[in-house]
PDB file of C-alpha atoms in Angstrom:
ATOM      1  CA  MET W   1       0.007   0.449   0.174  1.00 61.00           C
ATOM      2  CA  THR W   2       1.056   3.549  -1.091  1.00 80.00           C
ATOM      3  CA  PRO W   3       1.122   6.732   1.470  1.00 91.00           C
ATOM      4  CA  LEU W   4      -0.390   8.358  -1.747  1.00 94.00           C
ATOM      5  CA  ALA W   5      -3.794   8.303  -3.853  1.00 93.00           C
ATOM      6  CA  ASP W   6      -5.379  10.076  -6.452  1.00 94.00           C
ATOM      7  CA  ARG W   7      -8.724  11.830  -5.757  1.00 94.00           C
ATOM      8  CA  PRO W   8     -10.529  14.258  -8.170  1.00 95.00           C
ATOM      9  CA  GLY W   9      -9.070  17.755  -7.789  1.00 93.00           C
ATOM     10  CA  GLY W  10      -5.826  16.271  -6.098  1.00 95.00           C
ATOM     11  CA  CYS W  11      -4.473  13.423  -3.960  1.00 96.00           C
ATOM     12  CA  VAL W  12      -4.984  11.750  -0.149  1.00 97.00           C
ATOM     13  CA  LEU W  13      -1.869  11.410   1.891  1.00 96.00           C
ATOM     14  CA  ARG W  14      -1.701   8.965   4.535  1.00 97.00           C
ATOM     15  CA  VAL W  15       0.838  10.078   7.372  1.00 96.00           C
ATOM     16  CA  ARG W  16       1.943   8.340  10.589  1.00 95.00           C
ATOM     17  CA  VAL W  17       3.613  10.993  13.155  1.00 94.00           C
ATOM     18  CA  VAL W  18       5.807  10.987  15.754  1.00 91.00           C
ATOM     19  CA  PRO W  19       5.492  14.081  18.185  1.00 91.00           C
ATOM     20  CA  ARG W  20       8.469  15.883  20.166  1.00 91.00           C
ATOM     21  CA  ALA W  21      11.217  14.576  17.612  1.00 91.00           C
ATOM     22  CA  GLY W  22      14.446  16.529  17.451  1.00 89.00           C
ATOM     23  CA  ARG W  23      13.541  17.968  14.273  1.00 90.00           C
ATOM     24  CA  THR W  24      10.505  17.706  11.960  1.00 89.00           C
ATOM     25  CA  GLY W  25      11.040  15.539   8.604  1.00 89.00           C
ATOM     26  CA  PRO W  26      10.514  12.198   6.987  1.00 91.00           C
ATOM     27  CA  ALA W  27      11.639   8.973   8.395  1.00 90.00           C
ATOM     28  CA  GLY W  28      10.341   6.243   5.568  1.00 89.00           C
ATOM     29  CA  GLU W  29       7.717   4.174   5.248  1.00 90.00           C
ATOM     30  CA  ARG W  30       5.626   2.083   7.985  1.00 91.00           C
ATOM     31  CA  ASP W  31       2.428  -0.107   7.769  1.00 90.00           C
ATOM     32  CA  GLY W  32       1.523   2.227   4.210  1.00 90.00           C
ATOM     33  CA  ALA W  33       2.024   5.735   5.370  1.00 94.00           C
ATOM     34  CA  LEU W  34       4.555   8.226   5.446  1.00 93.00           C
ATOM     35  CA  LEU W  35       6.203   8.229   8.623  1.00 94.00           C
ATOM     36  CA  MET W  36       6.970  11.830  10.164  1.00 94.00           C
ATOM     37  CA  ARG W  37       8.805  13.026  12.684  1.00 94.00           C
ATOM     38  CA  VAL W  38       7.454  16.345  14.237  1.00 94.00           C
ATOM     39  CA  ALA W  39       9.291  18.527  16.549  1.00 92.00           C
ATOM     40  CA  ALA W  40       6.360  20.257  17.854  1.00 91.00           C
ATOM     41  CA  ALA W  41       4.353  18.961  20.678  1.00 89.00           C
ATOM     42  CA  PRO W  42       0.663  17.452  20.221  1.00 89.00           C
ATOM     43  CA  VAL W  43      -0.664  20.214  22.431  1.00 89.00           C
ATOM     44  CA  GLU W  44      -3.466  22.362  20.869  1.00 90.00           C
ATOM     45  CA  GLY W  45      -2.669  21.419  17.287  1.00 90.00           C
ATOM     46  CA  GLN W  46       0.784  22.740  17.290  1.00 92.00           C
ATOM     47  CA  ALA W  47       2.218  19.047  15.687  1.00 92.00           C
ATOM     48  CA  ASN W  48      -0.709  19.342  13.176  1.00 95.00           C
ATOM     49  CA  ALA W  49       0.305  22.796  11.991  1.00 94.00           C
ATOM     50  CA  ALA W  50       3.837  22.218  11.798  1.00 94.00           C
ATOM     51  CA  LEU W  51       2.993  18.913   9.963  1.00 94.00           C
ATOM     52  CA  ILE W  52       0.751  21.208   7.538  1.00 96.00           C
ATOM     53  CA  ALA W  53       3.406  23.807   7.194  1.00 95.00           C
ATOM     54  CA  TRP W  54       6.184  21.523   6.602  1.00 95.00           C
ATOM     55  CA  LEU W  55       3.995  19.520   3.616  1.00 95.00           C
ATOM     56  CA  ALA W  56       3.199  22.613   1.987  1.00 95.00           C
ATOM     57  CA  SER W  57       7.142  23.790   1.895  1.00 94.00           C
ATOM     58  CA  ARG W  58       7.950  20.200   0.490  1.00 94.00           C
ATOM     59  CA  LEU W  59       5.197  20.078  -1.965  1.00 94.00           C
ATOM     60  CA  ASP W  60       5.242  23.749  -3.033  1.00 93.00           C
ATOM     61  CA  VAL W  61       1.595  23.972  -1.976  1.00 95.00           C
ATOM     62  CA  PRO W  62       0.039  26.958  -0.074  1.00 96.00           C
ATOM     63  CA  ARG W  63      -1.085  26.000   3.393  1.00 96.00           C
ATOM     64  CA  ARG W  64      -4.501  26.145   2.139  1.00 96.00           C
ATOM     65  CA  ALA W  65      -4.441  23.456  -0.218  1.00 96.00           C
ATOM     66  CA  ILE W  66      -3.899  20.971   2.486  1.00 97.00           C
ATOM     67  CA  ARG W  67      -6.454  19.784   4.918  1.00 96.00           C
ATOM     68  CA  LEU W  68      -6.283  17.396   7.788  1.00 96.00           C
ATOM     69  CA  VAL W  69      -9.498  15.350   7.417  1.00 96.00           C
ATOM     70  CA  ALA W  70      -9.348  12.439   9.877  1.00 95.00           C
ATOM     71  CA  GLY W  71      -7.055  11.715  12.777  1.00 91.00           C
ATOM     72  CA  GLU W  72      -6.911  15.245  14.169  1.00 93.00           C
ATOM     73  CA  ARG W  73      -6.186  13.825  17.929  1.00 92.00           C
ATOM     74  CA  HIS W  74      -4.256  10.886  16.364  1.00 93.00           C
ATOM     75  CA  ARG W  75      -0.859   9.454  15.247  1.00 93.00           C
ATOM     76  CA  ASP W  76      -2.106   8.012  12.180  1.00 95.00           C
ATOM     77  CA  LYS W  77      -3.448  10.825  10.097  1.00 96.00           C
ATOM     78  CA  ARG W  78      -5.337  11.353   6.013  1.00 97.00           C
ATOM     79  CA  PHE W  79      -4.715  14.638   4.642  1.00 97.00           C
ATOM     80  CA  GLU W  80      -6.382  15.937   1.387  1.00 97.00           C
ATOM     81  CA  ILE W  81      -4.161  18.090  -1.170  1.00 97.00           C
ATOM     82  CA  ASP W  82      -5.852  19.933  -3.832  1.00 96.00           C
ATOM     83  CA  GLY W  83      -4.127  20.700  -7.000  1.00 94.00           C
ATOM     84  CA  LEU W  84      -1.505  18.021  -6.822  1.00 94.00           C
ATOM     85  CA  PRO W  85      -1.885  14.477  -8.306  1.00 95.00           C
ATOM     86  CA  ALA W  86      -0.386  11.767  -6.142  1.00 94.00           C
ATOM     87  CA  ALA W  87       2.467  10.776  -8.823  1.00 93.00           C
ATOM     88  CA  VAL W  88       3.409  14.275  -8.391  1.00 93.00           C
ATOM     89  CA  ALA W  89       3.445  14.438  -4.767  1.00 93.00           C
ATOM     90  CA  ALA W  90       5.298  11.077  -4.530  1.00 92.00           C
ATOM     91  CA  ALA W  91       8.048  12.828  -6.775  1.00 92.00           C
ATOM     92  CA  ARG W  92       8.277  15.860  -4.509  1.00 91.00           C
ATOM     93  CA  LEU W  93       8.192  13.875  -1.258  1.00 88.00           C
ATOM     94  CA  ALA W  94      10.813  11.323  -2.682  1.00 83.00           C
ATOM     95  CA  THR W  95      13.336  13.832  -2.486  1.00 78.00           C
ATOM     96  CA  SER W  96      12.880  14.265   1.142  1.00 63.00           C
ATOM     97  CA  VAL W  97      12.689  10.422   2.312  1.00 55.00           C
ATOM     98  CA  VAL W  98      15.278   9.323   4.702  1.00 53.00           C
ATOM     99  CA  PRO W  99      15.874   5.610   4.242  1.00 50.00           C
ATOM    100  CA  ARG W 100      15.490   3.271   7.486  1.00 48.00           C
TER     101      ARG W 100
END
């Protein structure tokens, strides 16, 4: 299973978050989801905001194009990304994924 899937008008990204990491960045894949380490604490949406900011920067899309649609208070999250096909998103993320 891949962490990215096409949908009308964009794509869906599955993410597994490890909060309170030393720095924000990808750490490979786990169980069909992009494993992301996030420096922010999971308090009052700080980790979600940091993750959205990182994704927007890496995918070269505005923050408003990324919506958290599932997992607001969980480690497993699902984001919808408007205006970006899964293949393009995968190529942009591939340059930042660290092998296990």
